[in-house]
PDB file of C-alpha atoms in Angstrom:
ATOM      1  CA  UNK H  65     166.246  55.080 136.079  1.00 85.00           C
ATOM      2  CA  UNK H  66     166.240  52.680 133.002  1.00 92.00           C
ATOM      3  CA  UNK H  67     168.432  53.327 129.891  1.00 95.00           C
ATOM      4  CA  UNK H  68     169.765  52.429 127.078  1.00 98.00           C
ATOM      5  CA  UNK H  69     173.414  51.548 126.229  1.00 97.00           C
ATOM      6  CA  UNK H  70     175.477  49.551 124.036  1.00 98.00           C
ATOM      7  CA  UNK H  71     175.734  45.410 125.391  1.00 98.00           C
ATOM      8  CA  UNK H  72     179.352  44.854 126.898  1.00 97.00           C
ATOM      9  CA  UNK H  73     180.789  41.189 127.722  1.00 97.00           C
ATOM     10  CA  UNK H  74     180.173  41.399 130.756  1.00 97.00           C
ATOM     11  CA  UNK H  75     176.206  41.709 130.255  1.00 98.00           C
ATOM     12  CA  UNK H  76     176.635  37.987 129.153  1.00 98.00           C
ATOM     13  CA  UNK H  77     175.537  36.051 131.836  1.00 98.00           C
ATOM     14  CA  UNK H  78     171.894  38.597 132.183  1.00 98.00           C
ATOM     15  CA  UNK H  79     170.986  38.085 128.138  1.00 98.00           C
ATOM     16  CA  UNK H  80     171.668  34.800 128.416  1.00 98.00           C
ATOM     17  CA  UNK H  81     169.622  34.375 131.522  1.00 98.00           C
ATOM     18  CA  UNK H  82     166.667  36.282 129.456  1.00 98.00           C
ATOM     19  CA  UNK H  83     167.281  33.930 126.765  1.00 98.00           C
ATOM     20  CA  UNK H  84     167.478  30.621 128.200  1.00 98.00           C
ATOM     21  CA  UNK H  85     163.498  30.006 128.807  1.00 97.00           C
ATOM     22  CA  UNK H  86     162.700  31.328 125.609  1.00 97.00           C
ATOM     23  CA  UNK H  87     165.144  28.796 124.030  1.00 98.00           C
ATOM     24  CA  UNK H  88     163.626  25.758 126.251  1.00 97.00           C
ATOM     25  CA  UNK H  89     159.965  26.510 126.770  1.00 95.00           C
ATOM     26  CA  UNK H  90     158.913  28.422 123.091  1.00 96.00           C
ATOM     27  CA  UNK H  91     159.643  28.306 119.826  1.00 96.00           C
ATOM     28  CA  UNK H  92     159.746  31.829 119.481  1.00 95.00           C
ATOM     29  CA  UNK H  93     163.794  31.068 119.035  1.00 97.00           C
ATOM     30  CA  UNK H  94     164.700  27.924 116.702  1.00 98.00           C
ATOM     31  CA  UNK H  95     167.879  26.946 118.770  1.00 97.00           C
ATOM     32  CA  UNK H  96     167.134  23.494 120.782  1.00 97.00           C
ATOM     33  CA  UNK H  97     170.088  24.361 123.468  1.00 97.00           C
ATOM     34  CA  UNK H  98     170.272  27.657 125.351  1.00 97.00           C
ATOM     35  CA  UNK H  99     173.695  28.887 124.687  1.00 98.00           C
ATOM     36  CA  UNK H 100     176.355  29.456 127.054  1.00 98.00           C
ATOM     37  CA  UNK H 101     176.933  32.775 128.969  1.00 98.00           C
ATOM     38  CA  UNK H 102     180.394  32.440 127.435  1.00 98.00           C
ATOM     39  CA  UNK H 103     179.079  32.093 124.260  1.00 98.00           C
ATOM     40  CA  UNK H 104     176.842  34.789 124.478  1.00 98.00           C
ATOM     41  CA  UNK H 105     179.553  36.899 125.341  1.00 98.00           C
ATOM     42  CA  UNK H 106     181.317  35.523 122.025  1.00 98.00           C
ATOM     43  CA  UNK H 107     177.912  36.785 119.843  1.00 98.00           C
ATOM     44  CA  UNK H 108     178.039  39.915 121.343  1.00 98.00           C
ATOM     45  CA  UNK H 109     182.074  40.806 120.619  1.00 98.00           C
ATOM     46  CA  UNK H 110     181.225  39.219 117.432  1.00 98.00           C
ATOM     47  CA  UNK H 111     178.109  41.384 116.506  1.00 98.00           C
ATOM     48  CA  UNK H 112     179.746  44.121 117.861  1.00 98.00           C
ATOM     49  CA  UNK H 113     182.120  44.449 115.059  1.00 97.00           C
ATOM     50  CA  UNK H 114     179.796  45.661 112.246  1.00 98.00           C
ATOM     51  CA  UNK H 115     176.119  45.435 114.188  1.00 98.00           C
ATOM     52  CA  UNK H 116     174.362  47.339 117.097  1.00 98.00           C
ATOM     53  CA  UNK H 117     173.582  44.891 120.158  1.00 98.00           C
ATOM     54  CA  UNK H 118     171.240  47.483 122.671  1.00 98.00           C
ATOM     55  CA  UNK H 119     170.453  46.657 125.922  1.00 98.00           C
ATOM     56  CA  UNK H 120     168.053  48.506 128.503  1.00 98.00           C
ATOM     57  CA  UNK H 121     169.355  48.284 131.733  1.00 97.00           C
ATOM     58  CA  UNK H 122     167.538  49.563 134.798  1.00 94.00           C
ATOM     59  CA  UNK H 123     169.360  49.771 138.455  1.00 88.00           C
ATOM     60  CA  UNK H 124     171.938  47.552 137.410  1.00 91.00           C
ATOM     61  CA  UNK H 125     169.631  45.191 135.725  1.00 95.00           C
ATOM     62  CA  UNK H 126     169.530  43.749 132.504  1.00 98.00           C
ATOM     63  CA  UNK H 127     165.505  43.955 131.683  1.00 98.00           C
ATOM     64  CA  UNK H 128     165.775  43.272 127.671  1.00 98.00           C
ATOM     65  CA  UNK H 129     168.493  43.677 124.667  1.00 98.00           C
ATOM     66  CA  UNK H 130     167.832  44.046 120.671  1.00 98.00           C
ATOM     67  CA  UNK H 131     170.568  43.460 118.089  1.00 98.00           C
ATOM     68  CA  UNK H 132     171.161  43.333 114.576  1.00 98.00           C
ATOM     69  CA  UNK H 133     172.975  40.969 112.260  1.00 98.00           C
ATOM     70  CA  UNK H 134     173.379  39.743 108.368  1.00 97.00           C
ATOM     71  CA  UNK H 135     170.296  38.950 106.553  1.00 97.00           C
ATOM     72  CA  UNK H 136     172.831  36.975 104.235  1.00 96.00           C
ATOM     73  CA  UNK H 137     176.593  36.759 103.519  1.00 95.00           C
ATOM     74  CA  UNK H 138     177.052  37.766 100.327  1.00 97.00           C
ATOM     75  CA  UNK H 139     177.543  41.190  99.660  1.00 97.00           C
ATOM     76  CA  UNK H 140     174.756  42.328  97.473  1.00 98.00           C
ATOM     77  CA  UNK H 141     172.978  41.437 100.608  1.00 98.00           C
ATOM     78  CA  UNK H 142     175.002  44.659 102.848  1.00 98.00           C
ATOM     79  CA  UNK H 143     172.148  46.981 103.215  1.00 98.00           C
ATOM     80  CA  UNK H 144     169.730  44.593 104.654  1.00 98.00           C
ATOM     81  CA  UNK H 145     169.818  43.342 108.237  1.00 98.00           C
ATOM     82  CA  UNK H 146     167.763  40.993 110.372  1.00 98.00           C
ATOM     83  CA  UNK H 147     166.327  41.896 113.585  1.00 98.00           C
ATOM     84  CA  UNK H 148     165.734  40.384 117.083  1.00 98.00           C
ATOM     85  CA  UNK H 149     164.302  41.913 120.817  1.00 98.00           C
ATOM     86  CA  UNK H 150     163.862  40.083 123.780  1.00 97.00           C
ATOM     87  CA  UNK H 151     162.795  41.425 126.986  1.00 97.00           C
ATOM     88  CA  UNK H 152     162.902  39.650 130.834  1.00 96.00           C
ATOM     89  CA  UNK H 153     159.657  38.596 131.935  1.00 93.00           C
ATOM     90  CA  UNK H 154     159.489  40.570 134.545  1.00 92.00           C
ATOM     91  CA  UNK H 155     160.071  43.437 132.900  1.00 93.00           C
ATOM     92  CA  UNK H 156     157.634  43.376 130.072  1.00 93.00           C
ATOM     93  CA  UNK H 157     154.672  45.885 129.556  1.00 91.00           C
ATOM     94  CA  UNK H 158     157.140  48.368 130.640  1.00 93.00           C
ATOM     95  CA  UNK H 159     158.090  49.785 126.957  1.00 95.00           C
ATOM     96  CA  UNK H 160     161.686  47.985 127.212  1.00 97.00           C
ATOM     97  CA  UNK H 161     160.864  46.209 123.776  1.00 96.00           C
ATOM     98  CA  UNK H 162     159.470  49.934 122.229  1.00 97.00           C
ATOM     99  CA  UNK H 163     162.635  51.730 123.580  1.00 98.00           C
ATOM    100  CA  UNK H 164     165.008  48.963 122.526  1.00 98.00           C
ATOM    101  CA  UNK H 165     163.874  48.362 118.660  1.00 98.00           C
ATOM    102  CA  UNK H 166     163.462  52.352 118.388  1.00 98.00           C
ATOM    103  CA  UNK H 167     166.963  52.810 119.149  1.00 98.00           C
ATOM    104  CA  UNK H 168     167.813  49.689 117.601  1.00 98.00           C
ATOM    105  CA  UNK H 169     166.212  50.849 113.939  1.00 98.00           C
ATOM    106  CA  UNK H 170     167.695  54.222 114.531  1.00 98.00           C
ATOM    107  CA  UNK H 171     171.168  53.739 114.730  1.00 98.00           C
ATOM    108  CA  UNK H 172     171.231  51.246 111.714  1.00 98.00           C
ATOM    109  CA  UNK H 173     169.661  54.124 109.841  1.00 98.00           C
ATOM    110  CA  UNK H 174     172.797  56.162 110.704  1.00 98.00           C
ATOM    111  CA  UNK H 175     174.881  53.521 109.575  1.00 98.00           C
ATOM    112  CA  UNK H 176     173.406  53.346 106.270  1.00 98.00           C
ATOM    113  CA  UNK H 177     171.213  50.081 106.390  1.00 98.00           C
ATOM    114  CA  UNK H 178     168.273  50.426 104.062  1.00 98.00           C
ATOM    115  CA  UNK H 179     166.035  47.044 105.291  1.00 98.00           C
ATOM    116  CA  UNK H 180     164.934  45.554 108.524  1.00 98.00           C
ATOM    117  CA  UNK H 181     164.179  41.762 108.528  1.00 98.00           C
ATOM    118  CA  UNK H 182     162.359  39.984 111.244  1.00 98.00           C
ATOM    119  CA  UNK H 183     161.622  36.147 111.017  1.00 98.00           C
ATOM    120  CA  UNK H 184     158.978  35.232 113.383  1.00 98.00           C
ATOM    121  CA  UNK H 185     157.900  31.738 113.845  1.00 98.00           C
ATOM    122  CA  UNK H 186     154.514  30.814 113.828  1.00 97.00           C
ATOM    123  CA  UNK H 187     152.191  31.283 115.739  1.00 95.00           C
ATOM    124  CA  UNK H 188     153.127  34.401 117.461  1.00 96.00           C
ATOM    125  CA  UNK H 189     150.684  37.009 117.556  1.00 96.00           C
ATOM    126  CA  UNK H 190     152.633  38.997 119.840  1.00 94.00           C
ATOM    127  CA  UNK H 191     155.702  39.496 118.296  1.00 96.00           C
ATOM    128  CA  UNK H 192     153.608  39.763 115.113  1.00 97.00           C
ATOM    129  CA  UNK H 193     151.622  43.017 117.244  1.00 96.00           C
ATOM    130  CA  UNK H 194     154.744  44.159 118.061  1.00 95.00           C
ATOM    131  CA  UNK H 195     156.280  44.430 114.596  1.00 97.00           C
ATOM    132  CA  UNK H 196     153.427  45.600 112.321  1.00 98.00           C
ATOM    133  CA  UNK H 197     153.104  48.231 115.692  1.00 96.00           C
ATOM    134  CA  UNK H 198     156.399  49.747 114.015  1.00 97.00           C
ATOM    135  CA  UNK H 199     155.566  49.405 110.189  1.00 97.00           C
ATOM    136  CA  UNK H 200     156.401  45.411 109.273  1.00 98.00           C
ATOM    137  CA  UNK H 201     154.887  44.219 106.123  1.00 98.00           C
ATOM    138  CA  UNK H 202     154.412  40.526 105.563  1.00 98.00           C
ATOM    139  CA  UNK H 203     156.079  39.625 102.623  1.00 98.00           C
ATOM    140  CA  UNK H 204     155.946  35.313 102.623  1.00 98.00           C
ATOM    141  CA  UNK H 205     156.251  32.121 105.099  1.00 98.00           C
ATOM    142  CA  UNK H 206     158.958  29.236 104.993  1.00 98.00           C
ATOM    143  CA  UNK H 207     156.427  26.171 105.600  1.00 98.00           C
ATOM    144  CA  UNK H 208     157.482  23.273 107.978  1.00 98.00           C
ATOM    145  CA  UNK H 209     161.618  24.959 107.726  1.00 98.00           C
ATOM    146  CA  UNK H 210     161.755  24.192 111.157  1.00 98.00           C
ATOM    147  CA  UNK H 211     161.162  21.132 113.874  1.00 98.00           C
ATOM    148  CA  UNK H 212     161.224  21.495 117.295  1.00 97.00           C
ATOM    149  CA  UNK H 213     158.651  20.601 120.181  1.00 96.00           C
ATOM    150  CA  UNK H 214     157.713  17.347 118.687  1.00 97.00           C
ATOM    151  CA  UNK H 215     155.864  19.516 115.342  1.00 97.00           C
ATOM    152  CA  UNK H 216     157.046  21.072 112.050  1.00 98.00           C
ATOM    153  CA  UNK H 217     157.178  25.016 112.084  1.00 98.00           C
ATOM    154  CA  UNK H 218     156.115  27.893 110.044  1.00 98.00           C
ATOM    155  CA  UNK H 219     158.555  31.169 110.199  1.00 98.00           C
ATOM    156  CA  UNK H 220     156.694  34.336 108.643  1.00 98.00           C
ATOM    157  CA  UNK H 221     159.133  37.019 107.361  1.00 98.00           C
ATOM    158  CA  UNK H 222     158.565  40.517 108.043  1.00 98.00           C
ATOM    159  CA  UNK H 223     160.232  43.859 106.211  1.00 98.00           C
ATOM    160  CA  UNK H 224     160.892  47.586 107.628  1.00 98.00           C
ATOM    161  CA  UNK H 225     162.327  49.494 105.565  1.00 98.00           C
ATOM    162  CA  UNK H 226     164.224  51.915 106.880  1.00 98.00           C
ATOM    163  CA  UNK H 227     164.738  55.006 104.325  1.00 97.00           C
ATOM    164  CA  UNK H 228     165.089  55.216 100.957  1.00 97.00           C
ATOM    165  CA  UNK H 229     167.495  53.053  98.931  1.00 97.00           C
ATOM    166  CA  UNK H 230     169.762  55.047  96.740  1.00 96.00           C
ATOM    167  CA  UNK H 231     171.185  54.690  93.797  1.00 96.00           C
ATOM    168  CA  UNK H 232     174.758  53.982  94.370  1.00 95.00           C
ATOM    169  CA  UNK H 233     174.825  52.962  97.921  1.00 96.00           C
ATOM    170  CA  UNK H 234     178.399  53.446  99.904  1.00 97.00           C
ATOM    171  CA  UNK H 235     178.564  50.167 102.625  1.00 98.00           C
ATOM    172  CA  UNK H 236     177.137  50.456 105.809  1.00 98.00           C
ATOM    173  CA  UNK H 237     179.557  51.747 108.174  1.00 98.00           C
ATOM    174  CA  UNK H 238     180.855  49.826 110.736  1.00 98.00           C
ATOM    175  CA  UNK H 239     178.962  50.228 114.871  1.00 98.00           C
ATOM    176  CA  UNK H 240     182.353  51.386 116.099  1.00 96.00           C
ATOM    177  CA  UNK H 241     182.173  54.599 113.989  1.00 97.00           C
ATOM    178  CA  UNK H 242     179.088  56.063 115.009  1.00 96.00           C
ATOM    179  CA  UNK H 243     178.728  54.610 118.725  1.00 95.00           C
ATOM    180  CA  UNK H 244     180.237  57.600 120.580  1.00 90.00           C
ATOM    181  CA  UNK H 245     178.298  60.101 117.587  1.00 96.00           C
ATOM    182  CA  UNK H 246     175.833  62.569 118.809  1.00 97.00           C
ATOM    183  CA  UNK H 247     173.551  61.606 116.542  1.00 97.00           C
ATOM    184  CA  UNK H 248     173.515  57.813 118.084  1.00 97.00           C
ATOM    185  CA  UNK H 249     173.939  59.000 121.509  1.00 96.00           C
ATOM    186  CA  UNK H 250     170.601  61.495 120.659  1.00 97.00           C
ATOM    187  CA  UNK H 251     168.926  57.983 119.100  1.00 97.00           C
ATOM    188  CA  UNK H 252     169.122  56.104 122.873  1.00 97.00           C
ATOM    189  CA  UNK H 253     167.988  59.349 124.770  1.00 96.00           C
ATOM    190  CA  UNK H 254     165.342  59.517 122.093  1.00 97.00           C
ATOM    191  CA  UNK H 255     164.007  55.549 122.609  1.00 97.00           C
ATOM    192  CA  UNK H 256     164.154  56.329 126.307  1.00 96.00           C
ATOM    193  CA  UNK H 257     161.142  58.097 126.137  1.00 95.00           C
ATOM    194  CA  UNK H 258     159.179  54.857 125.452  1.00 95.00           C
ATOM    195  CA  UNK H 259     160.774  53.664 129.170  1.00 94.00           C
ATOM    196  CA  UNK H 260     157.975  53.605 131.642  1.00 78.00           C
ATOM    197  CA  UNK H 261     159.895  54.945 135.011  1.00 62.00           C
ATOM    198  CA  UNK H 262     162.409  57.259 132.523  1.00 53.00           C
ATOM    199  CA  UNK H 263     161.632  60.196 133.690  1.00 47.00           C
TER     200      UNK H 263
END
């Protein structure tokens, strides 16, 4: 039965495996290399530390992971996170990239983000489906930032927000103090719904 859980290490060498032929056949992803499955394993400790990283898993399989990280360094910038889902070919069309992002949106509400951020280069009508399908705005588009594939390329910028920004904001807290939470552990039971084969 598929499910959602928290990424590990160990789930390394599957996200990585996901991400490689996004990485060399698309420019959906702006990196020219596929990283490592020991680097991946290094992003995901790394995220880890402040940032959800989801993954669906489904009879021991890896079928798609979602995770969060810093729309920008400086710390005015705390409440606002970017945004990223990926799910295996073979498991597409199967609500693992609904499930994922639900969750995924969810428990950065609990933490106290305020604004999701997804950067999608262009053309992708897909992923541009798949955003607006959970309340993205566009709000602008970095012309020719990027070169890969032999052309110059366009990255729109999406927004969510994700409740209402208060007046004197505490800091996000930190993944490791709401993962075990009922409220976050309700959150991945909730996305499951969206899992075709769940139940």
């Amino acid at each position: 039965m598929p499910h959602l859980r928290l990424a590990i290490p160990a789930d390394a060498g599957a996200i990585a495996a996901i991400y490689a032929p996004i990485v060399q056949g698309t420019c959906i992803s702006f990196e020219l290399a596929p990283p490592s499955e020991a680097e991946v394993g290094t992003r995901v400790v790394k995220t880890l530390r402040q940032y959800p990283w989801l993954v669906c898993e489904g009879e021991g399989e890896v079928l798609g992971y979602a995770y969060a990280s810093p729309h920008r360094s400086r710390a005015a910038y705390q409440w606002s996170a970017e945004v990223s889902v990926y799910v295996a070919a073979a498991a597409r069309r199967r609500g693992v990239g609904r499930a994922l992002y639900t969750a995924l949106f969810a428990t950065l509400k609990i933490q106290g983000y305020v604004n999701a951020y997804a950067g999608i280069a262009l053309p992708n009508a897909a992923s541009v489906a798949i955003h607006e399908g959970f309340g993205f705005t566009p709000i602008g588009v970095y012309r020719q930032v990027g070169y890969k594939q032999g052309a110059w390329r366009d990255v729109g910028w999406w927004h969510l927000p994700l409740q209402s920004a208060p007046a004197n904001p505490s800091s996000p807290v930190p993944l490791g103090e709401v993962a075990f939470t009922e409220p976050f552990q309700q959150a991945l039971q909730d996305a499951a719904a969206f899992l075709k084969g769940s139940g």
